[in-house]
Amino acid sequence: MSAPPNARHLLIPFAGRGSPACRAALAGLRLPKLEALLARLARVHEDTQDDSTRSPPHERALAEALGIAAADGCIPWAALEAKRSGLGPTEGGQAWGVATLCHWQVGIDDVMLGDPAAIQIEAEESDALLAAALPFFEEDGIALHASATPGRWLAQGPIFDGLATASIDRAVGFPISQWSPLSDAGRPLRRLQNEMQMLLYTERVNDARTARGVPPINSFWLSGTGALPAGFTVPQAGPTVADGLRTPALRDDGAGWASAWQALDAGPVAELLAACSAGEAVTLTLCGDRSAQRFAVRPRGLAAWAKGLFSRPTAASFLEAL
């Protein structure tokens, strides 16, 4: 069951986080606006999986709200972005993927994926590397396009049809081997990543990056693979995604995560509470490592009002279950 199309919908990724520092911060977290809002709302939907899914709860919830049904690891975010940008065919088996430039951190035992959002990729760097990478992708029948975000390329080719890939939000901070596609269908992709590593090692872009003290770009991560359903229409409106918790959550920065939550509580959550108090239809979706829970306005009536007034839930009681 999706949110009503005319509802004001706020979706919060990483609202709950099971990493040690964030979980420890939860006990002392005070979120009065969230608690007041949850007292007025009822849980209307829950999607709980284990944390080994390639598509994290916030991506599954957003896809559902946009009317996209897809298997785990096959939510076609790249095709949706390409359709919105008018880049080319995105339906009827025309599969796309997002290639995100990143820094692989080589350790003694493992190679870890660093957060691409933290390595300061400039538009000129992204464009130069795209030009260098084009022939390698074309050899595998993959067309590359620049996106509006530096360091993100949109790739189109048959290899992405049915190829399950892990979201960056799942893979950051973990060994590459844990989340890379291991099926036979992913073998050309792994070879292409190896070729790109050798290419990027020699690029002048990385010499300049090293000189200014930022990590070199030494590979890419593929995600958002698949094709849009036939006849898919891009919704005019979707949820507002408040992603301020992402960076501290991925870094397990408990203090930063708590501070970001307080900013959300005073900002978007307070605005949603005000809209709810004014009688608007509002929807709130809270997402953690395993679960996405959607809340909507309680049925009106004295019993519902009294329940919300005298049994106000604590934020921790909701967030620790995510």
Coordinates of C-alpha atoms in Angstrom, one line a residue:
M1 CA 0.0 0.0 0.0
S2 CA 1.5 3.3 -1.1
A3 CA 1.1 6.7 0.4
P4 CA -1.8 8.7 -0.9
P5 CA -0.7 10.7 -4.0
N6 CA -1.7 14.0 -2.4
A7 CA 0.0 13.4 1.0
R8 CA 3.1 15.3 2.0
H9 CA 5.6 12.5 2.4
L10 CA 8.9 12.7 4.3
L11 CA 11.3 9.8 3.9
I12 CA 14.4 9.6 6.2
P13 CA 17.2 7.2 5.4
F14 CA 19.5 5.9 8.2
A15 CA 16.9 7.0 10.8
G16 CA 18.1 3.9 12.7
R17 CA 21.6 2.6 12.6
G18 CA 23.0 -0.6 14.1
S19 CA 26.7 0.4 14.1
P20 CA 28.2 0.7 17.6
A21 CA 28.6 4.5 18.0
C22 CA 25.2 5.4 16.4
R23 CA 23.4 2.8 18.5
A24 CA 25.1 4.1 21.6
A25 CA 24.0 7.7 20.7
L26 CA 20.4 6.6 20.4
A27 CA 19.9 6.2 24.1
G28 CA 20.5 9.9 24.8
L29 CA 18.7 11.2 21.7
R30 CA 15.9 13.6 22.3
L31 CA 13.6 14.3 19.4
P32 CA 10.5 16.1 20.7
K33 CA 9.0 17.0 17.3
L34 CA 9.4 13.4 16.0
E35 CA 7.8 12.1 19.2
A36 CA 4.9 14.5 18.9
L37 CA 4.4 13.6 15.2
L38 CA 4.5 9.8 15.9
A39 CA 1.9 10.3 18.6
R40 CA -0.5 11.5 15.9
L41 CA 0.3 8.9 13.3
A42 CA -0.3 5.2 12.9
R43 CA 2.1 2.7 11.3
V44 CA 0.5 1.6 8.0
H45 CA 3.3 -0.4 6.4
E46 CA 6.5 -2.2 7.3
D47 CA 9.1 -3.7 5.1
T48 CA 11.7 -5.7 7.1
Q49 CA 14.5 -7.7 5.5
D50 CA 17.9 -8.7 6.8
D51 CA 20.8 -6.4 6.3
S52 CA 22.3 -8.6 3.5
T53 CA 19.9 -7.2 0.9
R54 CA 21.6 -5.3 -1.9
S55 CA 18.9 -2.7 -1.9
P56 CA 18.7 -1.0 1.5
P57 CA 15.3 -0.1 3.1
H58 CA 15.3 3.5 2.0
E59 CA 15.8 2.6 -1.6
R60 CA 13.1 0.0 -1.5
A61 CA 10.7 2.5 0.2
L62 CA 11.5 5.2 -2.4
A63 CA 11.0 2.8 -5.3
E64 CA 7.6 1.7 -3.9
A65 CA 6.5 5.4 -3.5
L66 CA 7.5 6.0 -7.1
G67 CA 5.6 3.0 -8.4
I68 CA 8.7 0.9 -9.3
A69 CA 8.6 -2.8 -8.5
A70 CA 11.9 -4.5 -8.8
A71 CA 13.9 -7.5 -7.4
D72 CA 16.6 -6.9 -4.8
G73 CA 19.6 -5.2 -6.4
C74 CA 17.7 -4.3 -9.5
I75 CA 15.9 -1.1 -8.8
P76 CA 16.6 0.8 -12.0
W77 CA 17.8 4.2 -10.6
A78 CA 20.1 4.8 -13.6
A79 CA 17.2 4.2 -16.1
L80 CA 15.0 6.6 -14.1
E81 CA 17.7 9.3 -14.1
A82 CA 18.3 8.7 -17.9
K83 CA 14.6 9.0 -18.6
R84 CA 14.3 12.3 -16.6
S85 CA 17.4 13.6 -18.5
G86 CA 16.1 12.5 -21.9
L87 CA 19.3 10.5 -22.6
G88 CA 17.8 7.6 -24.5
P89 CA 15.4 4.6 -24.3
T90 CA 14.9 3.3 -20.8
E91 CA 12.1 0.8 -21.1
G92 CA 11.4 -2.5 -22.9
G93 CA 14.6 -4.1 -21.9
Q94 CA 16.8 -1.1 -22.3
A95 CA 18.9 -1.5 -19.2
W96 CA 21.1 1.1 -17.5
G97 CA 23.5 1.3 -14.5
V98 CA 25.1 4.0 -12.5
A99 CA 29.0 3.9 -12.5
T100 CA 30.2 6.0 -9.6
L101 CA 33.8 6.9 -9.4
C102 CA 35.4 6.0 -6.1
H103 CA 38.5 5.3 -4.1
W104 CA 39.2 1.7 -3.2
Q105 CA 41.2 1.6 0.1
V106 CA 43.8 -1.2 -0.2
G107 CA 44.5 -2.8 3.2
I108 CA 46.6 -5.8 4.3
D109 CA 43.8 -8.3 4.0
D110 CA 41.0 -6.5 2.2
V111 CA 40.1 -3.8 -0.3
M112 CA 37.5 -1.5 1.1
L113 CA 35.1 0.9 -0.7
G114 CA 35.4 4.5 0.4
D115 CA 32.4 6.8 0.3
P116 CA 32.4 8.5 -3.1
A117 CA 30.6 11.5 -1.6
A118 CA 33.7 12.3 0.5
I119 CA 36.4 12.4 -2.1
Q120 CA 35.6 15.8 -3.7
I121 CA 35.4 14.9 -7.4
E122 CA 35.2 18.0 -9.6
A123 CA 33.3 18.3 -12.9
E124 CA 36.4 18.7 -15.0
E125 CA 38.0 15.6 -13.4
S126 CA 34.8 13.6 -14.1
D127 CA 34.6 14.7 -17.7
A128 CA 38.3 14.0 -18.4
L129 CA 38.0 10.5 -16.9
L130 CA 34.8 9.8 -18.9
A131 CA 36.6 10.6 -22.1
A132 CA 39.5 8.3 -21.2
A133 CA 37.1 5.5 -20.1
L134 CA 34.7 5.6 -23.1
P135 CA 36.7 3.2 -25.4
F136 CA 37.0 0.6 -22.7
F137 CA 33.3 0.6 -22.0
E138 CA 32.4 0.7 -25.7
E139 CA 34.4 -2.5 -26.3
D140 CA 31.9 -4.3 -24.0
G141 CA 28.9 -2.7 -25.7
I142 CA 28.3 -0.1 -23.0
A143 CA 27.5 3.5 -23.8
L144 CA 28.5 6.1 -21.2
H145 CA 26.9 9.4 -20.5
A146 CA 27.8 12.1 -18.0
S147 CA 25.2 12.8 -15.4
A148 CA 24.4 16.1 -13.6
T149 CA 26.5 15.0 -10.7
P150 CA 30.3 14.9 -11.1
G151 CA 31.7 11.4 -10.5
R152 CA 28.5 9.7 -11.6
W153 CA 28.2 8.2 -15.1
L154 CA 25.1 6.7 -16.6
A155 CA 25.9 3.5 -18.5
Q156 CA 23.6 1.7 -21.0
G157 CA 24.0 -1.8 -22.3
P158 CA 22.6 -5.4 -22.3
I159 CA 24.9 -6.4 -19.4
F160 CA 22.8 -4.5 -17.0
D161 CA 19.6 -6.4 -17.7
G162 CA 18.9 -8.5 -14.7
L163 CA 22.3 -7.9 -13.1
A164 CA 21.8 -7.5 -9.4
T165 CA 24.2 -4.9 -7.8
A166 CA 24.6 -3.6 -4.3
S167 CA 23.8 0.0 -3.5
I168 CA 26.7 2.2 -2.5
D169 CA 25.0 2.8 0.8
R170 CA 25.3 -0.9 1.5
A171 CA 28.9 -1.3 0.4
V172 CA 30.7 1.8 1.8
G173 CA 33.2 0.7 4.5
F174 CA 33.0 -3.0 3.6
P175 CA 35.3 -5.3 1.6
I176 CA 34.7 -5.0 -2.1
S177 CA 34.4 -8.8 -2.3
Q178 CA 31.4 -8.8 0.0
W179 CA 29.2 -6.8 -2.3
S180 CA 30.6 -7.2 -5.9
P181 CA 28.5 -9.2 -8.3
L182 CA 29.8 -12.8 -8.3
S183 CA 27.6 -14.4 -10.9
D184 CA 28.9 -15.2 -14.4
A185 CA 26.9 -12.3 -15.7
G186 CA 29.1 -10.0 -13.6
R187 CA 32.4 -11.3 -14.9
P188 CA 32.8 -8.7 -17.8
L189 CA 32.1 -6.0 -15.2
R190 CA 34.9 -7.3 -12.9
R191 CA 37.3 -7.4 -15.9
L192 CA 36.3 -3.8 -16.8
Q193 CA 36.9 -2.7 -13.3
N194 CA 40.4 -4.2 -13.5
E195 CA 41.1 -2.4 -16.8
M196 CA 39.8 0.9 -15.3
Q197 CA 42.1 0.5 -12.3
M198 CA 45.2 0.3 -14.6
L199 CA 43.9 3.2 -16.7
L200 CA 43.2 5.4 -13.7
Y201 CA 46.6 4.7 -12.2
T202 CA 48.2 6.5 -15.1
E203 CA 45.8 9.5 -15.4
R204 CA 47.1 13.0 -14.9
V205 CA 43.9 13.7 -13.0
N206 CA 45.1 11.6 -10.2
D207 CA 48.5 13.3 -10.1
A208 CA 46.7 16.6 -9.6
R209 CA 44.4 15.1 -6.9
T210 CA 47.4 13.7 -5.0
A211 CA 49.1 17.1 -5.2
R212 CA 46.1 18.8 -3.6
G213 CA 45.9 16.1 -0.9
V214 CA 42.7 14.2 -1.9
P215 CA 42.4 10.5 -2.5
P216 CA 43.0 9.2 -6.0
I217 CA 40.1 7.9 -8.1
N218 CA 41.1 4.3 -8.7
S219 CA 37.9 2.5 -9.7
F220 CA 34.1 2.7 -10.1
W221 CA 31.2 1.1 -8.3
L222 CA 28.2 -0.1 -10.3
S223 CA 24.7 0.2 -8.9
G224 CA 21.1 1.1 -9.8
T225 CA 21.0 -1.5 -12.6
G226 CA 17.9 -2.5 -14.7
A227 CA 15.2 -1.3 -17.0
L228 CA 12.1 0.6 -16.2
P229 CA 8.8 -1.2 -16.6
A230 CA 7.1 -0.9 -19.9
G231 CA 4.9 2.2 -20.0
F232 CA 6.4 3.7 -16.9
T233 CA 5.6 7.3 -16.3
V234 CA 7.8 9.4 -14.1
P235 CA 5.7 10.7 -11.2
Q236 CA 5.1 14.4 -10.9
A237 CA 5.9 14.3 -7.2
G238 CA 7.5 11.9 -4.8
P239 CA 8.6 11.8 -1.2
T240 CA 11.0 14.5 0.1
V241 CA 14.1 12.5 1.0
A242 CA 16.0 14.0 4.0
D243 CA 19.5 12.5 3.7
G244 CA 21.3 14.5 6.3
L245 CA 21.9 11.3 8.4
R246 CA 23.8 9.5 5.7
T247 CA 27.4 10.7 6.1
P248 CA 27.6 10.3 9.9
A249 CA 25.8 7.0 9.7
L250 CA 28.2 5.5 7.2
R251 CA 31.2 6.8 9.2
D252 CA 29.6 5.5 12.5
D253 CA 30.0 9.0 13.9
G254 CA 27.5 8.8 16.8
A255 CA 27.8 12.4 17.8
G256 CA 27.4 13.6 14.2
W257 CA 24.5 11.3 13.7
A258 CA 22.7 12.6 16.8
S259 CA 23.4 16.2 15.8
A260 CA 22.1 15.6 12.3
W261 CA 18.9 14.0 13.8
Q262 CA 18.4 17.1 16.0
A263 CA 18.6 19.3 12.9
L264 CA 16.1 17.1 11.1
D265 CA 13.8 17.2 14.1
A266 CA 13.9 21.0 14.2
G267 CA 13.6 21.3 10.4
P268 CA 11.7 18.9 8.1
V269 CA 10.1 16.9 11.0
A270 CA 8.8 20.1 12.6
E271 CA 7.4 21.2 9.3
L272 CA 5.6 17.9 8.8
L273 CA 4.2 18.1 12.3
A274 CA 2.9 21.6 11.6
A275 CA 1.3 20.4 8.4
C276 CA -0.3 17.5 10.3
S277 CA -1.6 19.9 13.0
A278 CA -3.1 22.0 10.3
G279 CA -5.1 19.0 9.1
E280 CA -3.0 18.1 6.0
A281 CA -2.6 14.4 5.0
V282 CA 1.0 13.6 5.9
T283 CA 3.2 10.5 5.6
L284 CA 6.5 9.7 7.3
T285 CA 8.8 6.9 6.4
L286 CA 11.6 6.0 8.7
C287 CA 14.4 3.7 7.4
G288 CA 17.2 1.9 9.1
D289 CA 19.6 -1.0 8.2
R290 CA 16.9 -3.6 8.0
S291 CA 13.5 -2.0 8.0
A292 CA 11.4 0.8 6.5
Q293 CA 8.3 1.8 8.4
R294 CA 5.7 4.1 7.0
F295 CA 3.3 6.1 9.2
A296 CA 0.2 8.0 8.2
V297 CA -2.5 10.1 10.0
R298 CA -4.5 8.3 12.6
P299 CA -8.3 8.0 12.1
R300 CA -10.0 10.9 13.7
G301 CA -12.1 10.4 16.8
L302 CA -11.9 10.8 20.6
A303 CA -10.3 7.4 21.2
A304 CA -7.5 8.0 18.7
W305 CA -6.9 11.5 20.1
A306 CA -6.7 10.2 23.6
K307 CA -4.3 7.4 22.6
G308 CA -2.0 9.8 21.0
L309 CA -2.2 12.2 24.0
F310 CA -1.5 9.8 26.8
S311 CA 0.8 7.2 25.1
R312 CA 3.4 9.4 23.3
P313 CA 6.1 7.1 22.1
T314 CA 9.8 7.8 22.6
A315 CA 12.0 8.2 19.5
A316 CA 14.4 5.5 20.7
S317 CA 11.5 2.9 20.9
F318 CA 10.9 3.4 17.2
L319 CA 14.4 4.0 15.9
E320 CA 16.0 1.1 17.6
A321 CA 13.7 -1.3 15.8
L322 CA 14.9 -0.1 12.4

